[in-house]
GROMACS .gro file of C-alpha atoms in nm:
model
  489
    1MET     CA    1   8.456   7.694  13.315
    2ASN     CA    2   8.703   7.918  13.483
    3HIS     CA    3   9.005   8.094  13.331
    4PRO     CA    4   9.133   8.343  13.586
    5GLU     CA    5   9.436   8.410  13.389
    6TRP     CA    6   9.210   8.552  13.109
    7GLY     CA    7   8.992   8.728  13.356
    8ILE     CA    8   8.703   8.480  13.286
    9THR     CA    9   8.502   8.292  13.523
   10SER     CA   10   8.214   8.067  13.509
   11ASP     CA   11   7.983   8.343  13.603
   12HIS     CA   12   8.053   8.517  13.263
   13PHE     CA   13   7.888   8.224  13.097
   14GLN     CA   14   7.574   8.277  13.287
   15LEU     CA   15   7.522   8.637  13.208
   16PRO     CA   16   7.191   8.718  13.030
   17GLU     CA   17   7.186   8.812  12.664
   18LYS     CA   18   7.141   9.191  12.637
   19ILE     CA   19   7.262   9.260  12.282
   20LEU     CA   20   7.141   9.120  11.955
   21GLN     CA   21   7.425   9.176  11.699
   22PHE     CA   22   7.389   9.152  11.340
   23GLY     CA   23   7.716   9.042  11.189
   24THR     CA   24   8.019   8.824  11.278
   25GLY     CA   25   8.271   9.066  11.108
   26VAL     CA   26   8.602   9.160  11.267
   27LEU     CA   27   8.505   9.533  11.318
   28LEU     CA   28   8.221   9.427  11.556
   29ARG     CA   29   8.438   9.184  11.725
   30GLY     CA   30   8.721   9.424  11.757
   31LEU     CA   31   8.517   9.704  11.878
   32VAL     CA   32   8.176   9.641  12.021
   33ASP     CA   33   8.245   9.285  12.158
   34TYR     CA   34   8.576   9.423  12.292
   35LEU     CA   35   8.400   9.691  12.487
   36VAL     CA   36   8.130   9.457  12.614
   37ASP     CA   37   8.387   9.210  12.731
   38ASN     CA   38   8.612   9.461  12.896
   39ALA     CA   39   8.299   9.602  13.090
   40ASN     CA   40   8.179   9.250  13.194
   41LYS     CA   41   8.532   9.171  13.331
   42GLN     CA   42   8.499   9.484  13.550
   43GLY     CA   43   8.145   9.386  13.660
   44VAL     CA   44   7.982   9.689  13.494
   45PHE     CA   45   7.771   9.569  13.213
   46ASN     CA   46   7.693   9.213  13.281
   47GLY     CA   47   7.547   9.114  12.974
   48ARG     CA   48   7.638   8.891  12.666
   49ILE     CA   49   7.581   8.915  12.288
   50ALA     CA   50   7.370   8.683  12.060
   51ILE     CA   51   7.499   8.721  11.713
   52VAL     CA   52   7.273   8.694  11.395
   53LYS     CA   53   7.462   8.575  11.102
   54SER     CA   54   7.291   8.640  10.765
   55THR     CA   55   7.498   8.385  10.552
   56ASP     CA   56   7.510   8.019  10.598
   57GLY     CA   57   7.845   7.841  10.702
   58GLY     CA   58   8.153   8.045  10.776
   59ASP     CA   59   8.274   8.098  11.135
   60ALA     CA   60   7.941   7.997  11.309
   61GLY     CA   61   8.080   7.649  11.372
   62ALA     CA   62   8.399   7.793  11.507
   63PHE     CA   63   8.205   8.003  11.767
   64HIS     CA   64   8.016   7.696  11.876
   65ALA     CA   65   8.320   7.479  11.890
   66GLN     CA   66   8.505   7.751  12.109
   67ASP     CA   67   8.216   7.831  12.333
   68GLY     CA   68   8.207   8.174  12.174
   69LEU     CA   69   8.562   8.255  12.294
   70PHE     CA   70   8.811   8.421  12.062
   71THR     CA   71   9.143   8.607  12.081
   72THR     CA   72   9.191   8.982  12.026
   73HIS     CA   73   9.567   9.049  11.968
   74ILE     CA   74   9.616   9.426  11.997
   75LYS     CA   75   9.929   9.539  11.832
   76GLY     CA   76  10.067   9.888  11.752
   77VAL     CA   77  10.168  10.224  11.893
   78SER     CA   78   9.977  10.428  12.165
   79GLN     CA   79  10.098  10.754  12.294
   80GLY     CA   80  10.430  10.672  12.140
   81LYS     CA   81  10.472  10.352  12.317
   82PRO     CA   82  10.438   9.989  12.153
   83ILE     CA   83  10.156   9.795  12.242
   84ASP     CA   84  10.141   9.404  12.219
   85GLN     CA   85   9.849   9.253  12.419
   86TYR     CA   86   9.655   8.923  12.409
   87LEU     CA   87   9.292   8.926  12.533
   88ILE     CA   88   9.033   8.629  12.540
   89ASN     CA   89   8.684   8.767  12.468
   90ALA     CA   90   8.401   8.601  12.634
   91SER     CA   91   8.113   8.841  12.546
   92VAL     CA   92   7.949   8.617  12.275
   93SER     CA   93   7.701   8.371  12.387
   94ARG     CA   94   7.609   8.209  12.064
   95VAL     CA   95   7.562   8.263  11.687
   96LEU     CA   96   7.234   8.218  11.530
   97GLN     CA   97   7.207   8.180  11.137
   98SER     CA   98   6.900   8.377  11.007
   99ASN     CA   99   6.793   8.139  10.754
  100ALA     CA  100   6.821   7.824  10.956
  101ASP     CA  101   6.741   7.960  11.292
  102TRP     CA  102   6.499   8.232  11.225
  103GLU     CA  103   6.240   8.132  11.503
  104ALA     CA  104   6.533   8.121  11.756
  105VAL     CA  105   6.642   8.479  11.636
  106LEU     CA  106   6.293   8.599  11.698
  107GLU     CA  107   6.288   8.425  12.058
  108ALA     CA  108   6.630   8.576  12.133
  109ALA     CA  109   6.507   8.912  12.043
  110CYS     CA  110   6.208   8.871  12.265
  111GLN     CA  111   6.380   8.786  12.580
  112PRO     CA  112   6.313   9.053  12.854
  113SER     CA  113   6.679   9.113  12.915
  114MET     CA  114   6.741   9.194  12.540
  115GLU     CA  115   6.761   9.577  12.516
  116ILE     CA  116   7.025   9.660  12.243
  117ILE     CA  117   7.051   9.591  11.856
  118VAL     CA  118   7.392   9.677  11.688
  119SER     CA  119   7.464   9.606  11.325
  120ASN     CA  120   7.745   9.611  11.065
  121THR     CA  121   7.599   9.474  10.746
  122THR     CA  122   7.824   9.711  10.532
  123GLU     CA  123   7.685  10.017  10.349
  124VAL     CA  124   7.493   9.794  10.114
  125GLY     CA  125   7.302   9.644  10.409
  126ILE     CA  126   7.124   9.959  10.500
  127GLN     CA  127   6.897   9.989  10.184
  128TYR     CA  128   6.533   9.981  10.112
  129VAL     CA  129   6.398   9.654   9.964
  130GLU     CA  130   6.042   9.594   9.904
  131GLU     CA  131   5.952   9.262  10.055
  132ASN     CA  132   5.681   9.083  10.264
  133VAL     CA  133   5.847   9.055  10.602
  134GLY     CA  134   5.586   8.818  10.707
  135ALA     CA  135   5.656   8.562  10.441
  136GLY     CA  136   5.956   8.357  10.568
  137VAL     CA  137   6.299   8.510  10.658
  138PRO     CA  138   6.320   8.860  10.531
  139ALA     CA  139   6.611   8.904  10.279
  140SER     CA  140   6.731   9.255  10.398
  141PHE     CA  141   6.860   9.365  10.718
  142PRO     CA  142   6.599   9.638  10.757
  143GLY     CA  143   6.343   9.358  10.672
  144LYS     CA  144   6.475   9.147  10.950
  145LEU     CA  145   6.478   9.420  11.186
  146LEU     CA  146   6.117   9.521  11.112
  147ALA     CA  147   6.014   9.159  11.165
  148ILE     CA  148   6.193   9.148  11.510
  149LEU     CA  149   6.036   9.483  11.600
  150PHE     CA  150   5.686   9.372  11.521
  151GLU     CA  151   5.726   9.047  11.717
  152ARG     CA  152   5.863   9.251  11.999
  153TYR     CA  153   5.564   9.481  11.970
  154ARG     CA  154   5.316   9.184  11.943
  155ARG     CA  155   5.438   9.051  12.271
  156LYS     CA  156   5.403   9.388  12.447
  157LEU     CA  157   5.770   9.408  12.512
  158PRO     CA  158   5.977   9.742  12.545
  159GLY     CA  159   6.161   9.871  12.245
  160PHE     CA  160   6.536   9.871  12.169
  161VAL     CA  161   6.821  10.094  12.157
  162ILE     CA  162   6.936  10.033  11.777
  163ILE     CA  163   7.264  10.136  11.679
  164PRO     CA  164   7.405  10.082  11.334
  165THR     CA  165   7.778  10.102  11.273
  166GLU     CA  166   7.756  10.099  10.885
  167LEU     CA  167   7.994  10.368  10.749
  168VAL     CA  168   7.695  10.591  10.637
  169VAL     CA  169   7.629  10.944  10.756
  170ASP     CA  170   7.340  10.969  10.991
  171ASN     CA  171   7.300  10.580  10.966
  172GLY     CA  172   7.066  10.553  11.254
  173GLU     CA  173   6.811  10.790  11.106
  174LEU     CA  174   6.849  10.630  10.767
  175LEU     CA  175   6.792  10.300  10.904
  176ARG     CA  176   6.473  10.433  11.098
  177SER     CA  177   6.346  10.595  10.770
  178ILE     CA  178   6.386  10.264  10.579
  179VAL     CA  179   6.210  10.057  10.852
  180LEU     CA  180   5.915  10.297  10.851
  181LYS     CA  181   5.880  10.300  10.493
  182LEU     CA  182   5.896   9.908  10.476
  183ALA     CA  183   5.635   9.902  10.746
  184ALA     CA  184   5.395  10.112  10.545
  185PHE     CA  185   5.471   9.910  10.241
  186ASN     CA  186   5.356   9.596  10.439
  187GLN     CA  187   5.055   9.778  10.562
  188MET     CA  188   5.119   9.723  10.927
  189PRO     CA  189   4.909   9.854  11.206
  190GLU     CA  190   4.930  10.243  11.252
  191GLN     CA  191   4.999  10.200  11.624
  192PHE     CA  192   5.284   9.981  11.560
  193ILE     CA  193   5.433  10.214  11.310
  194GLN     CA  194   5.415  10.494  11.572
  195TRP     CA  195   5.579  10.250  11.838
  196ILE     CA  196   5.872  10.202  11.590
  197SER     CA  197   5.968  10.565  11.635
  198GLN     CA  198   5.839  10.635  11.989
  199GLY     CA  199   5.933  10.312  12.157
  200ASN     CA  200   6.276  10.266  12.015
  201ARG     CA  201   6.601  10.473  11.995
  202PHE     CA  202   6.770  10.476  11.642
  203CYS     CA  203   7.123  10.616  11.719
  204SER     CA  204   7.347  10.714  11.464
  205SER     CA  205   7.710  10.636  11.531
  206LEU     CA  206   8.067  10.672  11.410
  207VAL     CA  207   8.314  10.373  11.452
  208ASP     CA  208   8.686  10.406  11.382
  209ARG     CA  209   8.909  10.117  11.466
  210ILE     CA  210   9.134   9.908  11.201
  211VAL     CA  211   9.084   9.552  11.277
  212PRO     CA  212   9.298   9.355  11.015
  213GLY     CA  213   9.131   9.026  11.155
  214ARG     CA  214   9.298   8.693  11.081
  215PRO     CA  215   9.669   8.721  11.065
  216LYS     CA  216   9.869   8.566  10.785
  217ASN     CA  217  10.090   8.401  11.033
  218LEU     CA  218   9.811   8.232  11.238
  219ALA     CA  219  10.008   7.918  11.298
  220ASP     CA  220  10.299   8.111  11.460
  221CYS     CA  221  10.053   8.308  11.679
  222TRP     CA  222   9.904   7.977  11.814
  223LYS     CA  223  10.248   7.847  11.892
  224GLU     CA  224  10.336   8.160  12.082
  225ALA     CA  225  10.002   8.175  12.257
  226GLY     CA  226  10.010   7.800  12.344
  227TYR     CA  227   9.673   7.724  12.209
  228GLU     CA  228   9.477   7.719  11.876
  229ASP     CA  229   9.191   7.960  11.790
  230GLU     CA  230   9.013   7.972  11.457
  231LEU     CA  231   8.853   8.304  11.543
  232TRP     CA  232   9.180   8.483  11.633
  233ILE     CA  233   9.174   8.855  11.536
  234ASP     CA  234   9.438   9.129  11.538
  235SER     CA  235   9.354   9.487  11.614
  236GLU     CA  236   9.505   9.822  11.647
  237PRO     CA  237   9.526   9.988  11.993
  238PHE     CA  238   9.306  10.292  11.885
  239LEU     CA  239   8.938  10.293  11.892
  240LEU     CA  240   8.644  10.535  11.873
  241TRP     CA  241   8.280  10.466  11.883
  242ALA     CA  242   8.074  10.787  11.889
  243ILE     CA  243   7.702  10.748  11.954
  244GLU     CA  244   7.416  11.020  11.935
  245GLY     CA  245   7.218  10.973  12.238
  246ASP     CA  246   7.106  11.104  12.582
  247ALA     CA  247   7.126  10.995  12.941
  248GLY     CA  248   6.864  10.715  12.870
  249VAL     CA  249   7.071  10.579  12.590
  250ALA     CA  250   7.391  10.585  12.805
  251GLN     CA  251   7.212  10.410  13.084
  252LYS     CA  252   7.133  10.121  12.842
  253LEU     CA  253   7.482  10.110  12.712
  254ALA     CA  254   7.652  10.096  13.051
  255PHE     CA  255   7.955   9.931  12.910
  256HIS     CA  256   8.063  10.284  12.800
  257GLN     CA  257   8.163  10.358  13.150
  258THR     CA  258   8.475  10.144  13.141
  259ASP     CA  259   8.639  10.310  12.823
  260ASP     CA  260   8.636  10.673  12.757
  261ARG     CA  261   8.690  10.619  12.399
  262MET     CA  262   8.313  10.511  12.376
  263LEU     CA  263   8.136  10.845  12.352
  264ILE     CA  264   7.758  10.922  12.388
  265ALA     CA  265   7.678  11.283  12.293
  266PRO     CA  266   7.374  11.480  12.153
  267SER     CA  267   7.568  11.515  11.822
  268ILE     CA  268   7.855  11.311  11.676
  269THR     CA  269   7.922  11.574  11.405
  270PRO     CA  270   8.233  11.694  11.576
  271TYR     CA  271   8.389  11.359  11.577
  272ARG     CA  272   8.297  11.285  11.222
  273GLU     CA  273   8.452  11.613  11.134
  274GLN     CA  274   8.782  11.562  11.303
  275LYS     CA  275   8.802  11.214  11.145
  276LEU     CA  276   8.737  11.351  10.800
  277ARG     CA  277   8.982  11.642  10.828
  278ILE     CA  278   9.265  11.489  11.015
  279LEU     CA  279   9.279  11.114  10.954
  280ASN     CA  280   9.129  11.122  10.609
  281GLY     CA  281   9.251  11.456  10.510
  282SER     CA  282   9.614  11.383  10.588
  283HIS     CA  283   9.598  11.067  10.393
  284THR     CA  284   9.456  11.247  10.089
  285ALA     CA  285   9.734  11.530  10.110
  286ALA     CA  286  10.011  11.274  10.142
  287VAL     CA  287   9.921  10.961   9.952
  288THR     CA  288  10.033  11.067   9.618
  289LEU     CA  289  10.358  11.215   9.738
  290GLY     CA  290  10.450  10.902   9.923
  291TYR     CA  291  10.348  10.676   9.611
  292LEU     CA  292  10.534  10.862   9.354
  293SER     CA  293  10.832  10.891   9.593
  294GLY     CA  294  10.856  10.508   9.562
  295LEU     CA  295  10.690  10.408   9.882
  296ASN     CA  296  10.397  10.157   9.911
  297THR     CA  297  10.235  10.180  10.252
  298VAL     CA  298  10.154  10.446  10.510
  299TYR     CA  299  10.391  10.286  10.761
  300GLU     CA  300  10.678  10.317  10.501
  301CYS     CA  301  10.594  10.682  10.484
  302MET     CA  302  10.638  10.720  10.864
  303GLN     CA  303  10.970  10.541  10.833
  304ASP     CA  304  11.089  10.789  10.568
  305PRO     CA  305  11.204  11.110  10.758
  306HIS     CA  306  11.093  11.346  10.488
  307MET     CA  307  10.737  11.195  10.450
  308ARG     CA  308  10.704  11.160  10.828
  309ARG     CA  309  10.793  11.520  10.850
  310PHE     CA  310  10.528  11.604  10.587
  311PHE     CA  311  10.249  11.412  10.780
  312GLU     CA  312  10.343  11.563  11.106
  313THR     CA  313  10.335  11.917  10.955
  314VAL     CA  314  10.019  11.878  10.767
  315VAL     CA  315   9.833  11.744  11.080
  316LYS     CA  316   9.975  11.967  11.350
  317ALA     CA  317  10.055  12.289  11.176
  318GLU     CA  318   9.781  12.302  10.888
  319ILE     CA  319   9.475  12.089  10.985
  320LEU     CA  320   9.464  12.134  11.357
  321PRO     CA  321   9.448  12.511  11.361
  322THR     CA  322   9.131  12.487  11.146
  323LEU     CA  323   8.954  12.278  11.391
  324GLU     CA  324   8.996  12.464  11.722
  325ASN     CA  325   8.630  12.508  11.754
  326LEU     CA  326   8.559  12.129  11.799
  327GLY     CA  327   8.727  12.126  12.146
  328PRO     CA  328   9.043  12.012  12.327
  329GLN     CA  329   8.989  11.648  12.221
  330VAL     CA  330   9.096  11.718  11.852
  331ALA     CA  331   9.471  11.748  11.961
  332THR     CA  332   9.459  11.412  12.131
  333PHE     CA  333   9.300  11.262  11.825
  334ALA     CA  334   9.552  11.416  11.613
  335ALA     CA  335   9.820  11.240  11.820
  336ASP     CA  336   9.649  10.917  11.805
  337VAL     CA  337   9.629  10.944  11.420
  338LEU     CA  338  10.008  10.965  11.387
  339ASP     CA  339  10.064  10.678  11.615
  340ARG     CA  340   9.807  10.485  11.395
  341PHE     CA  341  10.012  10.565  11.081
  342ASP     CA  342  10.318  10.457  11.260
  343ASN     CA  343  10.188  10.101  11.326
  344PRO     CA  344  10.410   9.826  11.165
  345SER     CA  345  10.127   9.565  11.209
  346ILE     CA  346   9.890   9.747  10.961
  347GLU     CA  347   9.966   9.735  10.588
  348HIS     CA  348   9.775  10.025  10.459
  349LYS     CA  349   9.866  10.033  10.093
  350LEU     CA  350   9.903  10.391   9.939
  351ILE     CA  351   9.771  10.291   9.578
  352SER     CA  352   9.451  10.176   9.763
  353ILE     CA  353   9.407  10.513   9.926
  354THR     CA  354   9.429  10.694   9.585
  355PHE     CA  355   9.095  10.554   9.491
  356GLN     CA  356   8.867  10.866   9.407
  357GLN     CA  357   9.155  11.074   9.480
  358SER     CA  358   9.030  11.401   9.341
  359SER     CA  359   8.685  11.365   9.501
  360LYS     CA  360   8.848  11.301   9.820
  361MET     CA  361   9.062  11.606   9.785
  362ASN     CA  362   8.754  11.808   9.737
  363ALA     CA  363   8.557  11.654  10.027
  364ARG     CA  364   8.840  11.641  10.274
  365ASN     CA  365   9.098  11.907  10.198
  366VAL     CA  366   8.954  12.193  10.002
  367GLN     CA  367   8.750  12.334  10.299
  368THR     CA  368   9.049  12.301  10.526
  369MET     CA  369   9.273  12.500  10.285
  370LEU     CA  370   8.990  12.775  10.273
  371ARG     CA  371   8.962  12.780  10.656
  372TYR     CA  372   9.346  12.804  10.685
  373ARG     CA  373   9.374  13.085  10.464
  374GLU     CA  374   9.083  13.263  10.629
  375SER     CA  375   9.248  13.227  10.974
  376LYS     CA  376   9.600  13.278  10.899
  377GLY     CA  377   9.613  13.493  10.581
  378LEU     CA  378   9.853  13.246  10.441
  379LEU     CA  379   9.824  12.927  10.218
  380PRO     CA  380   9.886  12.593  10.376
  381GLU     CA  381  10.212  12.503  10.195
  382MET     CA  382  10.209  12.131  10.255
  383MET     CA  383   9.862  12.077  10.158
  384LEU     CA  384   9.938  12.271   9.836
  385LEU     CA  385  10.216  12.042   9.762
  386GLY     CA  386   9.985  11.746   9.821
  387PHE     CA  387   9.739  11.905   9.574
  388ALA     CA  388  10.000  11.958   9.324
  389CYS     CA  389  10.110  11.593   9.335
  390THR     CA  390   9.765  11.481   9.305
  391LEU     CA  391   9.759  11.661   8.953
  392LEU     CA  392  10.090  11.489   8.879
  393PHE     CA  393   9.948  11.152   8.987
  394LEU     CA  394   9.635  11.188   8.764
  395LYS     CA  395   9.845  11.266   8.465
  396PRO     CA  396   9.803  10.958   8.229
  397ALA     CA  397  10.086  10.787   8.068
  398ARG     CA  398   9.874  10.562   7.854
  399GLU     CA  399   9.530  10.416   7.826
  400HIS     CA  400   9.516  10.045   7.878
  401ASP     CA  401   9.198   9.817   7.862
  402GLY     CA  402   8.969  10.124   7.883
  403LYS     CA  403   9.143  10.261   8.184
  404PHE     CA  404   9.395  10.561   8.223
  405GLN     CA  405   9.710  10.462   8.376
  406GLY     CA  406   9.984  10.679   8.521
  407GLN     CA  407  10.366  10.579   8.561
  408ARG     CA  408  10.583  10.545   8.847
  409GLY     CA  409  10.953  10.451   8.733
  410ASP     CA  410  10.892  10.165   8.497
  411GLN     CA  411  10.561  10.076   8.652
  412PHE     CA  412  10.204  10.150   8.538
  413TYR     CA  413   9.922  10.201   8.782
  414ASP     CA  414   9.554  10.226   8.733
  415ILE     CA  415   9.400  10.580   8.784
  416THR     CA  416   9.085  10.478   8.969
  417ASP     CA  417   8.930  10.805   8.973
  418GLU     CA  418   8.580  10.905   8.834
  419ASN     CA  419   8.729  11.229   8.702
  420ALA     CA  420   9.016  11.055   8.527
  421ALA     CA  421   8.898  11.150   8.191
  422ILE     CA  422   8.877  11.534   8.288
  423PHE     CA  423   9.234  11.538   8.404
  424ALA     CA  424   9.343  11.338   8.116
  425ALA     CA  425   9.181  11.595   7.883
  426TYR     CA  426   9.357  11.873   8.059
  427TRP     CA  427   9.694  11.700   8.047
  428LYS     CA  428   9.657  11.629   7.671
  429SER     CA  429   9.576  11.991   7.601
  430VAL     CA  430   9.916  12.096   7.715
  431ALA     CA  431  10.118  12.125   7.391
  432LYS     CA  432  10.453  12.204   7.586
  433MET     CA  433  10.553  12.135   7.936
  434GLY     CA  434  10.688  12.473   8.003
  435TYR     CA  435  10.573  12.710   8.263
  436PRO     CA  436  10.324  12.916   8.072
  437GLU     CA  437  10.151  12.599   7.948
  438ILE     CA  438  10.137  12.431   8.288
  439SER     CA  439  10.037  12.741   8.461
  440ALA     CA  440   9.738  12.800   8.224
  441MET     CA  441   9.626  12.432   8.285
  442VAL     CA  442   9.656  12.459   8.664
  443ARG     CA  443   9.446  12.758   8.659
  444GLU     CA  444   9.171  12.604   8.446
  445ILE     CA  445   9.170  12.293   8.663
  446CYS     CA  446   9.166  12.517   8.981
  447GLY     CA  447   8.842  12.690   8.849
  448ASP     CA  448   8.672  12.372   8.723
  449ASP     CA  449   8.340  12.365   8.908
  450ARG     CA  450   8.306  11.991   8.810
  451LEU     CA  451   8.600  11.910   9.051
  452TRP     CA  452   8.591  12.169   9.348
  453GLN     CA  453   8.321  12.330   9.569
  454THR     CA  454   8.482  12.656   9.499
  455ASP     CA  455   8.702  12.846   9.242
  456LEU     CA  456   9.038  12.775   9.400
  457ASN     CA  457   9.182  13.075   9.180
  458GLN     CA  458   9.012  13.307   9.419
  459LEU     CA  459   9.285  13.216   9.661
  460PRO     CA  460   9.573  13.455   9.609
  461GLY     CA  461   9.887  13.275   9.504
  462PHE     CA  462   9.710  12.924   9.513
  463ALA     CA  463   9.748  12.842   9.138
  464ASP     CA  464  10.106  12.990   9.113
  465THR     CA  465  10.218  12.787   9.426
  466VAL     CA  466  10.060  12.472   9.283
  467THR     CA  467  10.223  12.530   8.937
  468ASP     CA  468  10.580  12.583   9.101
  469HIS     CA  469  10.543  12.253   9.304
  470LEU     CA  470  10.409  12.074   9.003
  471ILE     CA  471  10.683  12.177   8.763
  472GLY     CA  472  10.959  12.124   9.027
  473MET     CA  473  10.854  11.748   9.081
  474MET     CA  474  10.820  11.703   8.705
  475GLN     CA  475  11.179  11.815   8.654
  476ASN     CA  476  11.355  11.675   8.949
  477GLY     CA  477  11.120  11.389   9.048
  478VAL     CA  478  10.902  11.372   9.341
  479LYS     CA  479  11.139  11.222   9.592
  480GLU     CA  480  11.423  11.466   9.523
  481TYR     CA  481  11.171  11.751   9.525
  482ILE     CA  482  11.075  11.672   9.867
  483ILE     CA  483  11.426  11.618   9.987
  484HIS     CA  484  11.589  11.929   9.849
  485HIS     CA  485  11.329  12.194   9.900
  486SER     CA  486  11.349  12.288  10.262
  487LYS     CA  487  11.128  12.585  10.207
  488VAL     CA  488  10.840  12.338  10.149
  489LEU     CA  489  10.934  12.102  10.432
   0.00000   0.00000   0.00000
């Protein structure tokens, strides 16, 4: 089978299987499978992927019918320029269903060419479940992995480079500890238990790419492309895959050579930190302002001149200066983040981002505000405005079906925050909505150690500035306040 127009020749279908991938989800297809396919087409990695699917049915039949081929449509903005690119991915050799094809899974894992295991089984997938891994097909992902490792060990084959991509901090170390605990529970040979750690590399990793997956207008996409594809996925241009590893890991993962956005480093902490502070932190600072201004998505915020300016100032002027110690790549990442927010192909709803808003504010932005104050001797004005608007967003208008609800215009929204009752009690305690009463409430909130990792009243002027913003938004409306207060913007 030759498709030179897609960069695919019959040789691609003869490449050995080098990767065992747990999961057919769109993130793995849009990230890992994309990187492998790109390298194969440049003659670098020269290996294919065997996928293990835990559930029956689904897209396994489509993979078989399409010889593993699928389209990745990359749409969005990169370095300020629009991207619209169709790629045919030929990295997947086959899909095996773990329940129906378990013996085939074990045989695939024990091929001499198989060197790498990747997974994305959601955060729930990396959990310890006590089970007998020798009695049929293990139920959990760590159980399946342990059974595979034991079969590999029994046949005296080398171990794997194992890379989980689940969104859990130190996911590689977590997976390793669960597998070892499960091996002990199963009373497996001590030499094998030692081999798990000594003969395999469990690498923590951080993934970042928005892959919306199957488009709503799929029939229109088929018509434009001139063919039908049941496995079609959409993806943003940006990607990041940071993996903790050394030169030995890099040698096995040779496909990293064709994309400098796949990073192998002794520590991925700097990449996790930049994502938390810049991407997640700017979301948290801006989301309630955008939503209470009447906007509904991140993209709509970027089309609004005032919210765009807010985003740009928070990222460039307030967050970036606190991350200079992470290296020069941080500025590039910040520019990429703003491009991602400006992607019309991604519908990122603001109300969804407000989930656990107060906890996110504590985890993502409090430390940034402290660092900014320490380095500049000033308060980050935009972030304080976002903090104030968070308090306004968490002001309940009513309690409905056991949930606190806020109000935007004539609409009510659920306050999905584990601290909702705490904020409701603060707002209920305010007898009058005058400055003294609001100021006292803000000071109590800022000093509440149930909410923040530090007493924010220790930052000179913090509570007063938040109070001014909060009262201004309550009196004028959020949208008007943002528009008419140039000293803030």
